[in-house]
Amino acid sequence: MDANREARETASKLPLDVLSQNLDGTVVAPAEAVVAPGDTDVTPDDAYAEARRVWNGMINEYPVAIAYCESVGDVLASVSFARERDLTVVVRSGGHSVSGSSVVSGGFVVDCSKMEWVRVDPDERVARVGPGATWGTLDRATQSFGLATPGGVVSDTGVAGLTLGGGTGYLSPKHGFTADNLCEVDVVTGRGERVTANADRNEDLFWAARGGGTPGVVTAFEFDLHPLDHDVCYFETWLPAEGAAPALAEYRRYQRDAPDESCVSPYFARVPADSWFPDDRRGEGALVLSGVYTGDPSEGRLEFDQFCDRSDSFAESFETMAYTELQSMMDAEFPAGRRYYWKSVPLAELDDDAIGALRGAAENAPSDLSTIVVWPMHGAVGRYPDSSSPIVGRDADVVVNVEAAWDDPTATAENVAWVREVCRRFRSSTSIDGTLPNFAGGTESDAVDVYASNAERLRAIRDRHDPDDVFLYERT
Ligand SMILES: Cc1cc2nc3c(=O)[nH]c(=O)nc-3n(C[C@H](O)[C@H](O)[C@H](O)COP(=O)(O)OP(=O)(O)OC[C@H]3O[C@@H](n4cnc5c(N)ncnc54)[C@H](O)[C@@H]3O)c2cc1C
């Protein structure tokens, strides 16, 4: 039976109307289920189609129901409803899981997107955050007090999934992963219990939440905040791909002593059809040197001198801007509905072999929209021991993110194969185990053991708090 029909049949046998009456929020299910879509202008079919959609257009799953929770009570009722009926639960907040882990055919989606609130305590320098908040919401709230916590680089990504998968961003060299700045979570566990976890209570759950996901639904996060009451600097310099080897060797030298305020992440891309670029470069392969300086903006230009105004560049910019502007600058590059497939490999060193392989891989990308990003791992991220959280590989020099993006549905196989092949090549030569959970990719046969030496400890925590396997643990 196909997944759509199966979901309809299962849903029609569930008392979803009873669940719906017990929630502040709404329940959406395939048309046969007796559920009001909330908005009377929307047909049940349209409501279901919308509710099962996630950011990645490649994902096409048919859950039996989606419970839009608006309160902790809604989460408790939804988890208990699913538990009692042996339904597998997946949790969705920002819906930006690249592998589509927040929606699954035959499963029950606990959607937290409506629980979008942020409370900042500027004196204590902490923010309490609802699971439905996006980075845009959180950054705007903290910046109004001249404060920030390290977050992702696209503002509509969810705080919840990003934090539970580690979280890297421009402030990470200075303050660590997002998860390193987490100080407390409230969780509805797989046992159906509501608990608070921090350094002193339910320490195992707290440890897991710092990058290892959680055996339950997080209904509140608390983060440490740091002063950031000035503008930040951003540069990008586009070079022909032929010049990549010497430029990345220079980057390697720079990176060895880079200050914590600097976050330079070069990437390979094809030159887009944009009037900013010379006509004769469009569609050509390029290495983009790009970076952010989060320290005193008057020092930014000097810091990035060697990357700007290069004789071999064909387009460059250097700007000073508000942190919130920086944090949403990339949004348009990642539209919802496009097809995406991403994986990553940490490298102990960005040596000459790796640089050559990166250039070759970029040249072979089947889609003009794909990129390969070299993400720096210096500074604070490496100062936390591997035991401090489930995330391993903090001693990597850089992480290579291979990010395929394409629109043509018939081009899926070749794009997926490209990412897997590039990662297989890097994986065979790297000495670093695991990878950043947020960029781990799907769960195919070549999926890596993301948590490596921490995997067993994480599994034991999941077993303790979710002994009946209520939740599905595919990561990002
Ligand atoms: C455009 C884009 C940009 C990105 N940029 C970055 C970046 O700069 N840095 C970075 O580190 N990552 C980045 N990522 C990866 C991103 O962090 C992950 O995809 C993350 O899972 C997205 O979180 P979400 O809440 O939007 O996702 P969802 O799809 O809602 O959730 C993903 C998973 O997180 C878990 N989860 C979500 N909410 C809860 C909850 N309330 N309780 C328990 N578990 C929950 C579930 O396991 C779920 O399957 C980016 C992704 C995209 C698509």
PDB file of N, CA, C and O in Angstrom, residues 178-222:
ATOM      1  N   THR A 178      26.368  26.571  19.643  1.00  0.00           N
ATOM      2  CA  THR A 178      25.140  27.020  20.307  1.00  0.00           C
ATOM      3  C   THR A 178      24.893  26.168  21.554  1.00  0.00           C
ATOM      4  O   THR A 178      24.584  26.679  22.632  1.00  0.00           O
ATOM      5  N   ALA A 179      25.064  24.866  21.394  1.00  0.00           N
ATOM      6  CA  ALA A 179      24.797  23.929  22.494  1.00  0.00           C
ATOM      7  C   ALA A 179      25.726  24.171  23.689  1.00  0.00           C
ATOM      8  O   ALA A 179      25.367  23.869  24.828  1.00  0.00           O
ATOM      9  N   ASP A 180      26.907  24.719  23.447  1.00  0.00           N
ATOM     10  CA  ASP A 180      27.822  25.022  24.558  1.00  0.00           C
ATOM     11  C   ASP A 180      27.286  26.169  25.411  1.00  0.00           C
ATOM     12  O   ASP A 180      27.741  26.390  26.528  1.00  0.00           O
ATOM     13  N   ASN A 181      26.358  26.924  24.846  1.00  0.00           N
ATOM     14  CA  ASN A 181      25.794  28.078  25.550  1.00  0.00           C
ATOM     15  C   ASN A 181      24.411  27.791  26.128  1.00  0.00           C
ATOM     16  O   ASN A 181      23.741  28.678  26.631  1.00  0.00           O
ATOM     17  N   LEU A 182      24.011  26.526  26.015  1.00  0.00           N
ATOM     18  CA  LEU A 182      22.712  26.112  26.566  1.00  0.00           C
ATOM     19  C   LEU A 182      22.880  25.914  28.060  1.00  0.00           C
ATOM     20  O   LEU A 182      23.843  25.268  28.496  1.00  0.00           O
ATOM     21  N   CYS A 183      22.002  26.492  28.880  1.00  0.00           N
ATOM     22  CA  CYS A 183      22.157  26.257  30.319  1.00  0.00           C
ATOM     23  C   CYS A 183      20.984  25.494  30.927  1.00  0.00           C
ATOM     24  O   CYS A 183      21.106  25.017  32.058  1.00  0.00           O
ATOM     25  N   GLU A 184      19.890  25.344  30.202  1.00  0.00           N
ATOM     26  CA  GLU A 184      18.783  24.555  30.771  1.00  0.00           C
ATOM     27  C   GLU A 184      17.786  24.201  29.672  1.00  0.00           C
ATOM     28  O   GLU A 184      17.608  24.960  28.721  1.00  0.00           O
ATOM     29  N   VAL A 185      17.145  23.048  29.828  1.00  0.00           N
ATOM     30  CA  VAL A 185      16.021  22.699  28.955  1.00  0.00           C
ATOM     31  C   VAL A 185      14.880  22.122  29.795  1.00  0.00           C
ATOM     32  O   VAL A 185      15.123  21.468  30.809  1.00  0.00           O
ATOM     33  N   ASP A 186      13.661  22.383  29.371  1.00  0.00           N
ATOM     34  CA  ASP A 186      12.490  21.678  29.911  1.00  0.00           C
ATOM     35  C   ASP A 186      12.100  20.654  28.854  1.00  0.00           C
ATOM     36  O   ASP A 186      12.002  20.995  27.670  1.00  0.00           O
ATOM     37  N   VAL A 187      11.880  19.411  29.298  1.00  0.00           N
ATOM     38  CA  VAL A 187      11.635  18.331  28.334  1.00  0.00           C
ATOM     39  C   VAL A 187      10.416  17.508  28.740  1.00  0.00           C
ATOM     40  O   VAL A 187      10.249  17.191  29.923  1.00  0.00           O
ATOM     41  N   VAL A 188       9.580  17.168  27.775  1.00  0.00           N
ATOM     42  CA  VAL A 188       8.570  16.115  27.973  1.00  0.00           C
ATOM     43  C   VAL A 188       9.212  14.849  27.408  1.00  0.00           C
ATOM     44  O   VAL A 188       9.470  14.754  26.208  1.00  0.00           O
ATOM     45  N   THR A 189       9.543  13.907  28.276  1.00  0.00           N
ATOM     46  CA  THR A 189      10.339  12.748  27.854  1.00  0.00           C
ATOM     47  C   THR A 189       9.473  11.664  27.215  1.00  0.00           C
ATOM     48  O   THR A 189       8.237  11.721  27.256  1.00  0.00           O
ATOM     49  N   GLY A 190      10.161  10.656  26.692  1.00  0.00           N
ATOM     50  CA  GLY A 190       9.464   9.514  26.107  1.00  0.00           C
ATOM     51  C   GLY A 190       8.644   8.755  27.137  1.00  0.00           C
ATOM     52  O   GLY A 190       7.731   7.997  26.788  1.00  0.00           O
ATOM     53  N   ARG A 191       8.933   8.931  28.416  1.00  0.00           N
ATOM     54  CA  ARG A 191       8.109   8.327  29.476  1.00  0.00           C
ATOM     55  C   ARG A 191       6.849   9.150  29.730  1.00  0.00           C
ATOM     56  O   ARG A 191       6.045   8.811  30.599  1.00  0.00           O
ATOM     57  N   GLY A 192       6.757  10.285  29.046  1.00  0.00           N
ATOM     58  CA  GLY A 192       5.595  11.156  29.253  1.00  0.00           C
ATOM     59  C   GLY A 192       5.759  12.041  30.475  1.00  0.00           C
ATOM     60  O   GLY A 192       4.788  12.627  30.959  1.00  0.00           O
ATOM     61  N   GLU A 193       7.000  12.171  30.991  1.00  0.00           N
ATOM     62  CA  GLU A 193       7.231  13.002  32.173  1.00  0.00           C
ATOM     63  C   GLU A 193       7.738  14.371  31.755  1.00  0.00           C
ATOM     64  O   GLU A 193       8.464  14.493  30.775  1.00  0.00           O
ATOM     65  N   ARG A 194       7.384  15.378  32.552  1.00  0.00           N
ATOM     66  CA  ARG A 194       7.873  16.732  32.282  1.00  0.00           C
ATOM     67  C   ARG A 194       9.012  17.015  33.246  1.00  0.00           C
ATOM     68  O   ARG A 194       8.816  17.015  34.463  1.00  0.00           O
ATOM     69  N   VAL A 195      10.208  17.249  32.735  1.00  0.00           N
ATOM     70  CA  VAL A 195      11.368  17.446  33.619  1.00  0.00           C
ATOM     71  C   VAL A 195      12.181  18.660  33.165  1.00  0.00           C
ATOM     72  O   VAL A 195      12.130  19.065  32.005  1.00  0.00           O
ATOM     73  N   THR A 196      12.949  19.192  34.112  1.00  0.00           N
ATOM     74  CA  THR A 196      13.903  20.256  33.812  1.00  0.00           C
ATOM     75  C   THR A 196      15.293  19.640  33.887  1.00  0.00           C
ATOM     76  O   THR A 196      15.580  18.849  34.786  1.00  0.00           O
ATOM     77  N   ALA A 197      16.143  19.981  32.933  1.00  0.00           N
ATOM     78  CA  ALA A 197      17.507  19.434  32.928  1.00  0.00           C
ATOM     79  C   ALA A 197      18.502  20.583  32.828  1.00  0.00           C
ATOM     80  O   ALA A 197      18.367  21.464  31.984  1.00  0.00           O
ATOM     81  N   ASN A 198      19.475  20.562  33.732  1.00  0.00           N
ATOM     82  CA  ASN A 198      20.552  21.557  33.696  1.00  0.00           C
ATOM     83  C   ASN A 198      21.796  20.923  34.315  1.00  0.00           C
ATOM     84  O   ASN A 198      21.822  19.691  34.512  1.00  0.00           O
ATOM     85  N   ALA A 199      22.794  21.711  34.663  1.00  0.00           N
ATOM     86  CA  ALA A 199      24.052  21.144  35.172  1.00  0.00           C
ATOM     87  C   ALA A 199      23.856  20.414  36.502  1.00  0.00           C
ATOM     88  O   ALA A 199      24.678  19.570  36.888  1.00  0.00           O
ATOM     89  N   ASP A 200      22.763  20.706  37.242  1.00  0.00           N
ATOM     90  CA  ASP A 200      22.556  20.098  38.561  1.00  0.00           C
ATOM     91  C   ASP A 200      21.395  19.112  38.628  1.00  0.00           C
ATOM     92  O   ASP A 200      21.293  18.344  39.582  1.00  0.00           O
ATOM     93  N   ARG A 201      20.479  19.189  37.653  1.00  0.00           N
ATOM     94  CA  ARG A 201      19.300  18.302  37.687  1.00  0.00           C
ATOM     95  C   ARG A 201      19.204  17.556  36.373  1.00  0.00           C
ATOM     96  O   ARG A 201      19.335  18.156  35.311  1.00  0.00           O
ATOM     97  N   ASN A 202      18.933  16.274  36.461  1.00  0.00           N
ATOM     98  CA  ASN A 202      18.828  15.455  35.228  1.00  0.00           C
ATOM     99  C   ASN A 202      20.000  15.742  34.288  1.00  0.00           C
ATOM    100  O   ASN A 202      19.838  16.056  33.103  1.00  0.00           O
ATOM    101  N   GLU A 203      21.213  15.641  34.872  1.00  0.00           N
ATOM    102  CA  GLU A 203      22.433  16.015  34.143  1.00  0.00           C
ATOM    103  C   GLU A 203      22.595  15.206  32.860  1.00  0.00           C
ATOM    104  O   GLU A 203      23.149  15.704  31.883  1.00  0.00           O
ATOM    105  N   ASP A 204      22.114  13.955  32.875  1.00  0.00           N
ATOM    106  CA  ASP A 204      22.293  13.133  31.665  1.00  0.00           C
ATOM    107  C   ASP A 204      21.492  13.691  30.492  1.00  0.00           C
ATOM    108  O   ASP A 204      21.979  13.816  29.375  1.00  0.00           O
ATOM    109  N   LEU A 205      20.248  14.092  30.783  1.00  0.00           N
ATOM    110  CA  LEU A 205      19.404  14.677  29.731  1.00  0.00           C
ATOM    111  C   LEU A 205      20.009  15.985  29.237  1.00  0.00           C
ATOM    112  O   LEU A 205      19.979  16.291  28.037  1.00  0.00           O
ATOM    113  N   PHE A 206      20.549  16.764  30.168  1.00  0.00           N
ATOM    114  CA  PHE A 206      21.150  18.050  29.799  1.00  0.00           C
ATOM    115  C   PHE A 206      22.359  17.822  28.894  1.00  0.00           C
ATOM    116  O   PHE A 206      22.523  18.481  27.872  1.00  0.00           O
ATOM    117  N   TRP A 207      23.179  16.842  29.272  1.00  0.00           N
ATOM    118  CA  TRP A 207      24.362  16.517  28.448  1.00  0.00           C
ATOM    119  C   TRP A 207      23.905  16.136  27.034  1.00  0.00           C
ATOM    120  O   TRP A 207      24.453  16.625  26.041  1.00  0.00           O
ATOM    121  N   ALA A 208      22.887  15.297  26.937  1.00  0.00           N
ATOM    122  CA  ALA A 208      22.402  14.854  25.623  1.00  0.00           C
ATOM    123  C   ALA A 208      21.897  16.026  24.785  1.00  0.00           C
ATOM    124  O   ALA A 208      22.158  16.115  23.584  1.00  0.00           O
ATOM    125  N   ALA A 209      21.193  16.940  25.446  1.00  0.00           N
ATOM    126  CA  ALA A 209      20.588  18.058  24.705  1.00  0.00           C
ATOM    127  C   ALA A 209      21.640  18.972  24.086  1.00  0.00           C
ATOM    128  O   ALA A 209      21.359  19.701  23.147  1.00  0.00           O
ATOM    129  N   ARG A 210      22.869  18.908  24.607  1.00  0.00           N
ATOM    130  CA  ARG A 210      23.916  19.792  24.071  1.00  0.00           C
ATOM    131  C   ARG A 210      24.515  19.194  22.791  1.00  0.00           C
ATOM    132  O   ARG A 210      25.716  19.018  22.680  1.00  0.00           O
ATOM    133  N   GLY A 211      23.678  18.854  21.843  1.00  0.00           N
ATOM    134  CA  GLY A 211      24.157  18.406  20.538  1.00  0.00           C
ATOM    135  C   GLY A 211      23.733  16.996  20.163  1.00  0.00           C
ATOM    136  O   GLY A 211      23.926  16.574  19.031  1.00  0.00           O
ATOM    137  N   GLY A 212      23.149  16.273  21.129  1.00  0.00           N
ATOM    138  CA  GLY A 212      22.811  14.879  20.866  1.00  0.00           C
ATOM    139  C   GLY A 212      21.322  14.640  20.727  1.00  0.00           C
ATOM    140  O   GLY A 212      20.850  13.512  20.841  1.00  0.00           O
ATOM    141  N   GLY A 213      20.559  15.719  20.522  1.00  0.00           N
ATOM    142  CA  GLY A 213      19.111  15.549  20.474  1.00  0.00           C
ATOM    143  C   GLY A 213      18.590  15.266  21.871  1.00  0.00           C
ATOM    144  O   GLY A 213      19.314  15.398  22.858  1.00  0.00           O
ATOM    145  N   THR A 214      17.348  14.871  21.955  1.00  0.00           N
ATOM    146  CA  THR A 214      16.805  14.599  23.284  1.00  0.00           C
ATOM    147  C   THR A 214      15.733  13.519  23.182  1.00  0.00           C
ATOM    148  O   THR A 214      14.993  13.497  22.193  1.00  0.00           O
ATOM    149  N   PRO A 215      15.687  12.615  24.164  1.00  0.00           N
ATOM    150  CA  PRO A 215      14.641  11.588  24.119  1.00  0.00           C
ATOM    151  C   PRO A 215      13.303  12.166  24.566  1.00  0.00           C
ATOM    152  O   PRO A 215      12.741  11.765  25.581  1.00  0.00           O
ATOM    153  N   GLY A 216      12.810  13.132  23.831  1.00  0.00           N
ATOM    154  CA  GLY A 216      11.563  13.779  24.202  1.00  0.00           C
ATOM    155  C   GLY A 216      11.366  15.043  23.402  1.00  0.00           C
ATOM    156  O   GLY A 216      11.997  15.243  22.372  1.00  0.00           O
ATOM    157  N   VAL A 217      10.478  15.892  23.920  1.00  0.00           N
ATOM    158  CA  VAL A 217      10.205  17.180  23.263  1.00  0.00           C
ATOM    159  C   VAL A 217      10.699  18.288  24.180  1.00  0.00           C
ATOM    160  O   VAL A 217      10.270  18.374  25.333  1.00  0.00           O
ATOM    161  N   VAL A 218      11.584  19.128  23.694  1.00  0.00           N
ATOM    162  CA  VAL A 218      12.029  20.276  24.496  1.00  0.00           C
ATOM    163  C   VAL A 218      10.953  21.359  24.386  1.00  0.00           C
ATOM    164  O   VAL A 218      10.579  21.762  23.283  1.00  0.00           O
ATOM    165  N   THR A 219      10.461  21.806  25.541  1.00  0.00           N
ATOM    166  CA  THR A 219       9.411  22.832  25.525  1.00  0.00           C
ATOM    167  C   THR A 219       9.945  24.208  25.922  1.00  0.00           C
ATOM    168  O   THR A 219       9.234  25.202  25.806  1.00  0.00           O
ATOM    169  N   ALA A 220      11.198  24.261  26.407  1.00  0.00           N
ATOM    170  CA  ALA A 220      11.838  25.558  26.669  1.00  0.00           C
ATOM    171  C   ALA A 220      13.351  25.364  26.704  1.00  0.00           C
ATOM    172  O   ALA A 220      13.841  24.335  27.180  1.00  0.00           O
ATOM    173  N   PHE A 221      14.052  26.339  26.163  1.00  0.00           N
ATOM    174  CA  PHE A 221      15.518  26.367  26.193  1.00  0.00           C
ATOM    175  C   PHE A 221      15.946  27.601  26.990  1.00  0.00           C
ATOM    176  O   PHE A 221      15.265  28.620  26.942  1.00  0.00           O
ATOM    177  N   GLU A 222      17.088  27.493  27.676  1.00  0.00           N
ATOM    178  CA  GLU A 222      17.665  28.698  28.285  1.00  0.00           C
ATOM    179  C   GLU A 222      19.118  28.812  27.840  1.00  0.00           C
ATOM    180  O   GLU A 222      19.870  27.836  27.923  1.00  0.00           O
TER     181      GLU A 222
END
